[in-house]
Short mmCIF file of C-alpha atoms in Angstrom, two decimals:
data_model
loop_
_atom_site.label_atom_id
_atom_site.label_comp_id
_atom_site.label_asym_id
_atom_site.label_seq_id
_atom_site.Cartn_x
_atom_site.Cartn_y
_atom_site.Cartn_z
CA MET A 109 -64.18 -35.37 29.67
CA ASP A 110 -62.80 -34.39 26.29
CA TYR A 111 -59.12 -33.51 26.43
CA GLY A 112 -59.40 -31.13 23.43
CA LYS A 113 -61.74 -28.83 25.35
CA HIS A 114 -58.99 -27.90 27.77
CA GLN A 115 -56.31 -26.94 25.26
CA ALA A 116 -54.19 -23.90 26.10
CA PRO A 117 -55.26 -20.62 24.48
CA GLN A 118 -53.49 -19.28 21.39
CA GLY A 119 -50.10 -17.75 22.26
CA TYR A 120 -49.84 -19.57 25.58
CA GLU A 121 -46.57 -21.36 26.25
CA PRO A 122 -45.86 -23.95 29.00
CA GLY A 123 -44.22 -22.47 32.05
CA GLU A 124 -45.73 -19.00 31.56
CA GLY A 125 -48.46 -17.41 33.55
CA ILE A 126 -51.87 -16.53 32.19
CA LEU A 127 -51.08 -12.85 32.85
CA THR A 128 -48.16 -12.95 30.40
CA THR A 129 -50.36 -14.56 27.78
CA LEU A 130 -53.10 -11.99 28.28
CA ILE A 131 -50.67 -9.07 28.07
CA ARG A 132 -48.86 -10.41 24.97
CA ILE A 133 -51.62 -9.78 22.40
CA PRO A 134 -52.32 -6.10 23.34
CA VAL A 135 -48.58 -5.42 23.43
CA ARG A 136 -48.16 -6.92 19.95
CA ILE A 137 -51.11 -4.88 18.65
CA VAL A 138 -49.63 -1.64 20.03
CA VAL A 139 -46.18 -2.49 18.66
CA LEU A 140 -47.72 -3.30 15.26
CA VAL A 141 -49.48 0.08 15.20
CA LEU A 142 -46.16 1.77 16.00
CA VAL A 143 -43.98 -0.30 13.64
CA LEU A 144 -46.31 -0.38 10.60
CA PRO A 145 -45.63 3.26 9.49
CA ALA A 146 -41.88 2.77 9.92
CA ARG A 147 -41.97 -0.47 7.88
CA MET A 148 -44.06 1.15 5.14
CA VAL A 149 -41.67 4.11 5.01
CA TRP A 150 -38.72 1.68 4.92
CA ASP A 151 -40.24 -0.37 2.07
CA ALA A 152 -41.11 2.83 0.16
CA LEU A 153 -37.55 4.15 0.54
CA THR A 154 -36.13 0.76 -0.49
CA ALA A 155 -38.32 0.62 -3.60
CA LEU A 156 -37.48 4.24 -4.42
CA TRP A 157 -33.76 3.50 -4.01
CA HIS A 158 -33.92 0.44 -6.28
CA ALA A 159 -35.91 2.40 -8.88
CA ALA A 160 -33.52 5.35 -8.71
CA ASP A 161 -30.55 3.00 -8.95
CA ARG A 162 -32.00 1.21 -11.96
CA VAL A 163 -33.33 4.30 -13.76
CA LEU A 164 -30.98 7.13 -12.75
CA LEU A 165 -27.82 6.08 -10.97
CA ARG A 166 -26.64 3.29 -13.29
CA PRO A 167 -27.22 5.28 -16.54
CA LEU A 168 -25.67 8.33 -14.86
CA GLY A 169 -22.67 6.24 -13.82
CA ARG A 170 -22.28 4.83 -17.33
CA ALA A 171 -22.60 8.34 -18.78
CA LEU A 172 -19.99 9.69 -16.37
CA LEU A 173 -17.67 6.80 -17.20
CA TRP A 174 -18.17 7.45 -20.93
CA LEU A 175 -17.51 11.17 -20.45
CA LEU A 176 -14.44 10.39 -18.37
CA ASP A 177 -13.14 7.99 -21.00
CA THR A 178 -13.95 10.35 -23.88
CA LEU A 179 -12.88 13.66 -22.38
CA VAL A 180 -10.03 12.62 -20.09
CA LEU A 181 -8.62 9.14 -20.65
CA THR A 182 -8.65 9.12 -24.46
CA PRO A 183 -7.01 12.61 -24.79
CA LEU A 184 -4.48 11.70 -22.11
CA THR A 185 -3.70 8.42 -23.87
CA TRP A 186 -3.31 10.21 -27.21
CA LEU A 187 -1.19 12.92 -25.58
CA TYR A 188 1.04 10.33 -23.90
CA THR A 189 1.32 8.13 -27.02
CA TRP A 190 1.84 10.76 -29.70
CA VAL A 191 3.28 13.77 -27.80
CA LEU A 192 4.87 12.94 -24.46
CA ALA A 193 6.45 9.60 -25.42
CA PRO A 194 8.13 10.95 -28.63
CA LEU A 195 9.09 14.15 -26.79
CA GLY A 196 10.58 12.09 -23.95
CA LYS A 197 12.49 9.91 -26.40
CA ALA A 198 13.81 13.00 -28.19
CA VAL A 199 14.78 14.68 -24.92
CA SER A 200 16.48 11.50 -23.68
CA TRP A 201 18.38 11.13 -26.98
CA LEU A 202 19.36 14.81 -26.86
CA ALA A 203 20.45 14.51 -23.22
CA VAL A 204 22.52 11.42 -24.02
CA ALA A 205 24.03 13.10 -27.05
CA LEU A 206 24.85 16.37 -25.25
CA PHE A 207 25.71 15.29 -21.71
CA ILE A 208 26.56 11.58 -21.53
CA ARG A 209 28.38 10.79 -24.78
CA PRO A 210 30.89 13.69 -24.42
CA TRP A 211 31.84 12.44 -20.94
CA ILE A 212 32.07 8.87 -22.22
CA GLY A 213 34.33 10.02 -25.06
CA LEU A 214 36.40 12.14 -22.65
CA TRP A 215 36.79 9.18 -20.28
CA ARG A 216 37.48 6.64 -23.01
CA TYR A 217 39.78 8.64 -25.31
CA VAL A 218 41.41 11.23 -22.99
CA ILE A 219 41.42 10.29 -19.29
CA VAL A 220 42.04 6.53 -19.69
CA PRO A 221 44.94 6.91 -22.21
CA VAL A 222 46.52 9.74 -20.17
CA ALA A 223 46.18 7.76 -16.93
CA ARG A 224 47.44 4.54 -18.54
CA TYR A 225 50.34 5.82 -20.65
CA GLY A 226 51.14 8.99 -18.69
CA ILE A 227 50.94 7.70 -15.11
CA ALA A 228 50.48 3.92 -14.81
CA VAL A 229 53.10 2.76 -17.33
CA PRO A 230 55.86 5.13 -16.06
CA ALA A 231 55.00 4.25 -12.44
CA VAL A 232 55.15 0.50 -13.19
CA TRP A 233 58.46 0.95 -15.04
CA LEU A 234 59.87 3.03 -12.16
CA TYR A 235 58.72 0.43 -9.60
CA THR A 236 59.99 -2.55 -11.62
CA SER A 237 63.26 -1.16 -12.96
CA VAL A 238 64.39 1.31 -10.24
CA LEU A 239 62.65 0.92 -6.90
CA THR A 240 62.66 -2.91 -6.80
CA PRO A 241 66.42 -3.34 -7.41
CA LEU A 242 67.12 -0.44 -5.04
CA GLY A 243 64.96 -2.04 -2.34
CA HIS A 244 66.60 -5.43 -2.83
CA GLY A 245 70.07 -3.82 -2.46
CA LEU A 246 69.02 -1.92 0.68
CA ARG A 247 67.50 -5.09 2.15
CA TRP A 248 70.76 -7.04 1.47
CA ILE A 249 72.83 -4.26 3.08
CA GLY A 250 70.53 -4.24 6.11
CA THR A 251 70.35 -8.00 6.58
CA ALA A 252 74.01 -8.76 5.73
CA LEU A 253 75.82 -5.79 7.31
CA LEU A 254 73.70 -3.56 9.53
CA LEU A 255 71.67 -6.24 11.35
CA PRO A 256 74.69 -8.24 12.70
CA ALA A 257 76.43 -5.00 13.70
CA LEU A 258 73.33 -3.74 15.52
CA TYR A 259 72.81 -7.16 17.15
CA GLY A 260 76.37 -7.23 18.50
CA LEU A 261 76.18 -3.59 19.66
CA GLY A 262 72.87 -4.24 21.42
CA ASN A 263 74.25 -7.33 23.20
CA GLY A 264 77.30 -5.40 24.41
CA ILE A 265 75.24 -2.42 25.64
CA GLY A 266 72.76 -4.83 27.34
CA TRP A 267 75.60 -6.72 29.12
CA LEU A 268 77.14 -3.44 30.29
CA ILE A 269 73.76 -2.27 31.71
CA THR A 270 72.32 -5.55 33.14
CA VAL A 271 75.42 -6.73 35.06
CA PRO A 272 75.60 -3.66 37.38
CA LEU A 273 71.81 -3.67 37.77
CA ARG A 274 71.78 -7.33 38.75
CA PHE A 275 74.57 -6.73 41.33
CA LEU A 276 72.71 -3.75 42.84
CA TRP A 277 69.37 -5.68 43.00
CA ARG A 278 70.86 -8.83 44.55
CA TYR A 279 73.32 -7.36 47.07
CA VAL A 280 71.85 -3.91 47.89
CA ALA A 281 68.08 -3.55 47.19
CA VAL A 282 66.91 -7.02 48.35
CA PRO A 283 68.67 -6.95 51.77
CA VAL A 284 67.57 -3.37 52.42
CA VAL A 285 63.90 -4.13 51.61
CA ARG A 286 63.87 -7.46 53.49
CA TYR A 287 65.60 -6.42 56.75
CA GLY A 288 64.64 -2.75 56.76
CA LEU A 289 60.94 -3.01 55.86
CA VAL A 290 59.42 -6.52 55.65
CA VAL A 291 60.84 -8.03 58.90
CA PRO A 292 59.80 -5.04 61.15
CA VAL A 293 56.29 -4.95 59.58
CA VAL A 294 55.77 -8.73 60.13
CA TRP A 295 56.94 -8.49 63.75
CA LEU A 296 54.63 -5.52 64.41
CA TYR A 297 51.62 -7.36 62.87
CA ALA A 298 52.29 -10.65 64.77
CA ASN A 299 53.19 -9.28 68.23
CA VAL A 300 51.21 -6.00 68.48
CA LEU A 301 48.30 -5.64 66.06
CA THR A 302 47.01 -9.24 66.23
CA PRO A 303 46.52 -9.33 70.08
CA ILE A 304 44.91 -5.87 70.04
CA GLY A 305 42.54 -6.95 67.23
CA LEU A 306 41.55 -10.20 68.97
CA GLY A 307 40.77 -8.39 72.25
CA THR A 308 38.72 -5.72 70.48
CA ALA A 309 36.76 -8.37 68.55
CA TRP A 310 35.98 -10.32 71.79
CA VAL A 311 34.68 -7.17 73.52
CA LEU A 312 32.54 -6.14 70.50
CA SER A 313 31.07 -9.67 70.19
CA ARG A 314 30.00 -9.65 73.87
CA LEU A 315 28.43 -6.23 73.48
CA TRP A 316 26.58 -7.37 70.31
CA GLN A 317 25.22 -10.51 72.02
CA GLY A 318 23.79 -8.50 74.92
CA THR A 319 22.28 -5.90 72.65
CA ALA A 320 20.78 -8.55 70.36
CA TRP A 321 19.20 -10.43 73.31
CA THR A 322 17.63 -7.22 74.61
CA LEU A 323 16.29 -6.19 71.20
CA GLY A 324 14.95 -9.71 70.52
CA THR A 325 13.05 -9.76 73.81
CA LEU A 326 11.52 -6.34 73.12
CA TRP A 327 10.56 -7.37 69.52
CA GLN A 328 8.89 -10.58 70.66
CA GLY A 329 6.76 -8.73 73.21
CA THR A 330 5.82 -6.04 70.70
CA ALA A 331 5.03 -8.63 68.03
CA TRP A 332 2.76 -10.59 70.40
CA VAL A 333 0.83 -7.43 71.32
CA LEU A 334 0.51 -6.38 67.65
CA ALA A 335 -0.60 -9.89 66.64
CA GLN A 336 -3.36 -9.95 69.27
CA LEU A 337 -4.47 -6.48 68.22
CA TRP A 338 -4.51 -7.51 64.52
CA ARG A 339 -6.55 -10.65 65.29
CA GLY A 340 -9.15 -8.53 67.07
CA ILE A 341 -9.30 -6.02 64.20
CA ALA A 342 -9.53 -8.83 61.65
CA ALA A 343 -12.35 -10.57 63.55
CA THR A 344 -14.25 -7.28 63.81
CA GLY A 345 -13.70 -6.58 60.06
CA ARG A 346 -14.90 -10.06 59.08
CA GLY A 347 -18.03 -9.63 61.13
CA LEU A 348 -18.73 -6.20 59.66
CA GLY A 349 -18.00 -7.51 56.14
CA LEU A 350 -20.37 -10.43 56.56
CA ALA A 351 -23.06 -8.13 57.91
CA VAL A 352 -22.62 -5.61 55.05
CA ALA A 353 -22.53 -8.42 52.46
CA TRP A 354 -25.72 -9.95 53.92
CA LEU A 355 -27.44 -6.55 53.88
CA VAL A 356 -26.33 -5.85 50.28
CA MET A 357 -27.39 -9.29 49.06
CA THR A 358 -30.72 -9.12 50.93
CA LEU A 359 -31.68 -5.51 50.26
CA LEU A 360 -30.09 -4.82 46.85
CA VAL A 361 -28.86 -7.82 44.85
CA ALA A 362 -31.80 -10.15 45.57
CA PRO A 363 -34.51 -7.58 44.60
CA ILE A 364 -32.55 -6.54 41.51
CA GLY A 365 -32.05 -10.18 40.47
CA TRP A 366 -35.70 -10.97 41.09
CA ALA A 367 -36.79 -7.90 39.10
CA TYR A 368 -34.37 -8.81 36.27
CA ARG A 369 -35.53 -12.44 36.12
CA ARG A 370 -39.24 -11.88 36.71
CA ILE A 371 -39.85 -8.48 35.10
CA LEU A 372 -37.11 -7.18 32.81
CA THR A 373 -36.26 -10.45 31.08
CA PRO A 374 -39.89 -11.40 30.24
CA VAL A 375 -40.70 -7.81 29.24
CA GLY A 376 -37.59 -7.56 27.04
CA ARG A 377 -38.28 -10.95 25.49
CA GLU A 378 -41.89 -10.04 24.83
CA ILE A 379 -40.92 -6.66 23.37
CA ALA A 380 -38.32 -8.31 21.08
CA ALA A 381 -40.82 -10.98 19.99
CA ALA A 382 -43.50 -8.32 19.51
CA LEU A 383 -41.11 -6.24 17.40
CA GLU A 384 -40.19 -9.25 15.29
CA VAL A 385 -43.83 -10.29 14.73
CA ALA A 386 -44.92 -6.69 14.13
CA TRP A 387 -42.08 -6.14 11.63
CA ARG A 388 -43.04 -9.30 9.75
CA ILE A 389 -46.76 -8.45 9.74
CA ALA A 390 -45.95 -4.86 8.74
CA GLY A 391 -43.92 -6.27 5.86
CA TYR A 392 -46.93 -8.29 4.69
CA VAL A 393 -49.18 -5.21 4.98
CA SER A 394 -46.61 -2.98 3.27
CA ARG A 395 -46.19 -5.42 0.38
CA ALA A 396 -49.95 -5.69 0.04
CA VAL A 397 -50.27 -1.88 -0.05
CA GLY A 398 -47.41 -1.73 -2.56
CA ARG A 399 -49.09 -4.31 -4.81
CA ALA A 400 -52.35 -2.37 -4.58
CA LEU A 401 -50.62 0.89 -5.50
CA ALA A 402 -48.78 -0.85 -8.35
CA TRP A 403 -52.09 -2.32 -9.59
CA LEU A 404 -53.74 1.12 -9.45
CA ALA A 405 -50.75 2.75 -11.19
CA TRP A 406 -50.79 0.12 -13.93
CA HIS A 407 -54.53 0.36 -14.56
CA LEU A 408 -54.63 4.16 -14.28
CA ILE A 409 -51.39 5.07 -16.08
CA GLY A 410 -49.48 2.07 -17.44
CA ALA A 411 -52.33 0.31 -19.28
CA PRO A 412 -53.60 3.50 -21.04
CA VAL A 413 -50.05 4.52 -21.98
CA SER A 414 -49.29 1.00 -23.26
CA TRP A 415 -52.55 0.94 -25.23
CA ALA A 416 -51.81 4.39 -26.68
CA TYR A 417 -48.28 3.28 -27.60
CA ARG A 418 -49.46 0.08 -29.29
CA THR A 419 -52.55 1.46 -31.03
CA VAL A 420 -51.50 5.05 -31.84
CA CYS A 421 -47.77 5.71 -31.61
CA THR A 422 -46.57 2.45 -33.21
CA PRO A 423 -48.76 2.76 -36.38
CA VAL A 424 -47.93 6.46 -36.69
CA GLY A 425 -44.22 5.67 -36.29
CA HIS A 426 -44.38 2.90 -38.89
CA PHE A 427 -46.26 5.23 -41.27
CA LEU A 428 -43.68 7.99 -40.80
CA ARG A 429 -40.86 5.47 -41.23
CA ASP A 430 -42.29 3.90 -44.42
CA ALA A 431 -43.95 6.96 -46.02
CA VAL A 432 -41.66 9.83 -45.01
CA TRP A 433 -38.29 8.73 -43.66
CA ALA A 434 -37.48 5.92 -46.13
CA PRO A 435 -38.27 8.01 -49.30
CA ALA A 436 -36.37 10.97 -47.86
CA ARG A 437 -33.37 8.74 -47.09
CA ARG A 438 -33.47 7.19 -50.57
CA ALA A 439 -33.76 10.66 -52.16
CA ALA A 440 -30.83 11.90 -50.09
CA ALA A 441 -28.79 8.84 -51.10
CA GLU A 442 -29.62 9.39 -54.78
CA ALA A 443 -28.74 13.10 -54.47
CA GLY A 444 -25.46 12.18 -52.83
CA ARG A 445 -24.59 9.67 -55.54
CA ALA A 446 -25.51 12.23 -58.23
CA ALA A 447 -23.37 14.89 -56.54
CA ARG A 448 -20.43 12.46 -56.26
CA ALA A 449 -20.82 11.53 -59.95
CA ALA A 450 -20.95 15.21 -60.91
CA LEU A 451 -17.84 15.93 -58.86
CA THR A 452 -16.05 12.96 -60.44
CA THR A 453 -17.01 14.17 -63.93
CA ALA A 454 -15.88 17.70 -63.10
CA ARG A 455 -12.54 16.42 -61.80
CA GLU A 456 -11.98 14.33 -64.94
CA THR A 457 -12.87 17.34 -67.10
CA VAL A 458 -10.47 19.62 -65.22
CA ARG A 459 -7.74 16.96 -65.35
CA GLN A 460 -8.22 16.51 -69.16
CA ALA A 461 -8.20 20.27 -69.70
CA ARG A 462 -5.01 20.62 -67.66
CA ARG A 463 -3.38 17.77 -69.67
CA ASP A 464 -4.41 19.40 -72.98
CA ALA A 465 -3.08 22.77 -71.84
CA TRP A 466 0.23 21.13 -70.84
CA ARG A 467 0.50 19.43 -74.26
CA ALA A 468 -0.22 22.75 -75.90
CA LEU A 469 2.54 24.46 -73.92
CA VAL A 470 5.36 21.88 -73.97
CA GLY A 471 4.36 19.55 -76.74
CA ALA A 472 3.34 15.92 -76.87
CA PRO A 473 5.29 13.34 -74.84
CA ALA A 474 8.28 11.74 -76.52
CA ALA A 475 6.69 8.30 -76.51
CA GLU A 476 3.75 9.52 -78.64
CA ARG A 477 5.91 10.95 -81.46
CA SER A 478 6.63 9.07 -84.64
CA GLY A 479 9.85 7.09 -84.87
CA GLU A 480 10.36 6.90 -81.11
CA PRO A 481 10.17 3.70 -79.02
CA ARG A 482 7.06 3.11 -76.93
CA GLY A 483 6.62 1.42 -73.62
CA ILE A 484 9.89 2.66 -72.09
CA PRO A 485 9.58 2.29 -68.29
CA ALA A 486 9.61 5.55 -66.44
CA ARG A 487 12.15 6.26 -63.72
CA THR A 488 11.48 7.43 -60.22
CA LEU A 489 12.42 10.96 -59.20
CA GLY A 490 16.08 11.24 -58.22
CA SER A 491 16.91 7.57 -58.98
CA THR A 492 18.06 5.56 -61.98
CA THR A 493 16.03 2.49 -60.97
CA THR A 494 13.16 1.89 -63.35
CA VAL A 495 9.71 1.10 -62.02
CA PRO A 496 7.73 -0.98 -64.53
CA SER A 497 4.38 -0.17 -62.93
CA ALA A 498 4.93 3.61 -63.00
CA ALA A 499 3.15 5.70 -65.62
CA GLN A 500 5.22 7.06 -68.50
CA ALA A 501 5.89 10.75 -68.44
CA SER A 502 8.00 13.18 -70.37
CA GLU A 503 11.43 13.86 -68.85
CA SER A 504 12.21 16.78 -71.16
CA PRO A 505 12.75 20.22 -69.62
CA LEU A 506 10.35 23.04 -70.18
CA GLY A 507 12.75 24.72 -72.57
CA GLY A 508 12.44 22.04 -75.24
CA ASP A 509 12.70 18.42 -76.23
CA PRO A 510 16.22 16.89 -76.20
CA PHE A 511 15.22 14.63 -79.14
CA ALA A 512 13.99 17.57 -81.21
CA LYS A 513 16.29 19.03 -83.82
CA GLN A 514 18.18 22.18 -82.90
CA GLY A 515 18.16 24.98 -85.28
#
């Protein structure tokens, strides 16, 4: 017999029943039918999102950033650089000049000199020249005269007080306390209280022993009864627990475990595998449909538009650029140059007319008259420093020429 004739069918895996293999293909077909629209919608939304991001969102973001930079950041930067910063510097300088420097001057030139020369220097002089010698003299008087006198007076007063007190303590207080209080109390404790206490303790100990023996006997009997009762209850509870556990395991856990292992796990695994395969196949189908739509869009719209752009719009644009726009731009440039030349000529004419009118009113410059030196460097306004590169000009007042003859 040929071994190849008995190969397992497609989709069959070792260890699985033929029923699972037979159910797998219809389940995957049904899942594919259900997943294919969702995958196509997902791919369409993804493509639409990428197209919108590339065509709309990125240019819109760049435009918003440009607007933000142009309308907000640049004006704020200019305002901060040329308005707020100089204003802040001026305000800070004004605040320092009006509020800080007066206090600094008051502290430096009024408070410190007054405190130094009006308070500190007199106080130091008073301490050094008056209080220190006075204190030294008072200390010498106290240590050389008053202290020995006080020491001798204190010793005499102490001897007068301690000698009678010592006599009273030794010969009056001690005998009275010893023989009037301590000796009677010791005799009472040794001969009366101690025998009474010992007898009372013996009686109480005997009573406690009897009571303890009685209570111990009662506790042992009660404990034995309670222990036997607890053993019976525990044995009954263990039996009931074992029976309930056996019933739960047999009637609930075992069927649930069998159903989970034999039904839910294979079904879940097959559904997950079917979803994975269906999603992958739906992706292939969706990409194929997308390529077909792209091919149709290119051949129905893109190719005609591209052909029209290459064959119609580009030649027309080149014709307009070469035949209309370039001559118009050259004509505009020539007109601009002619206008600038005309304006330059008009300015030179006006300047020459103004210079001639000035000469007619005030006369020719001093450097152009006969007998006067030429090439004298002109001076700057308000200064005696000569500037060799400055143009020569008349420095005479409007009323006349200082070099002209009076008369």
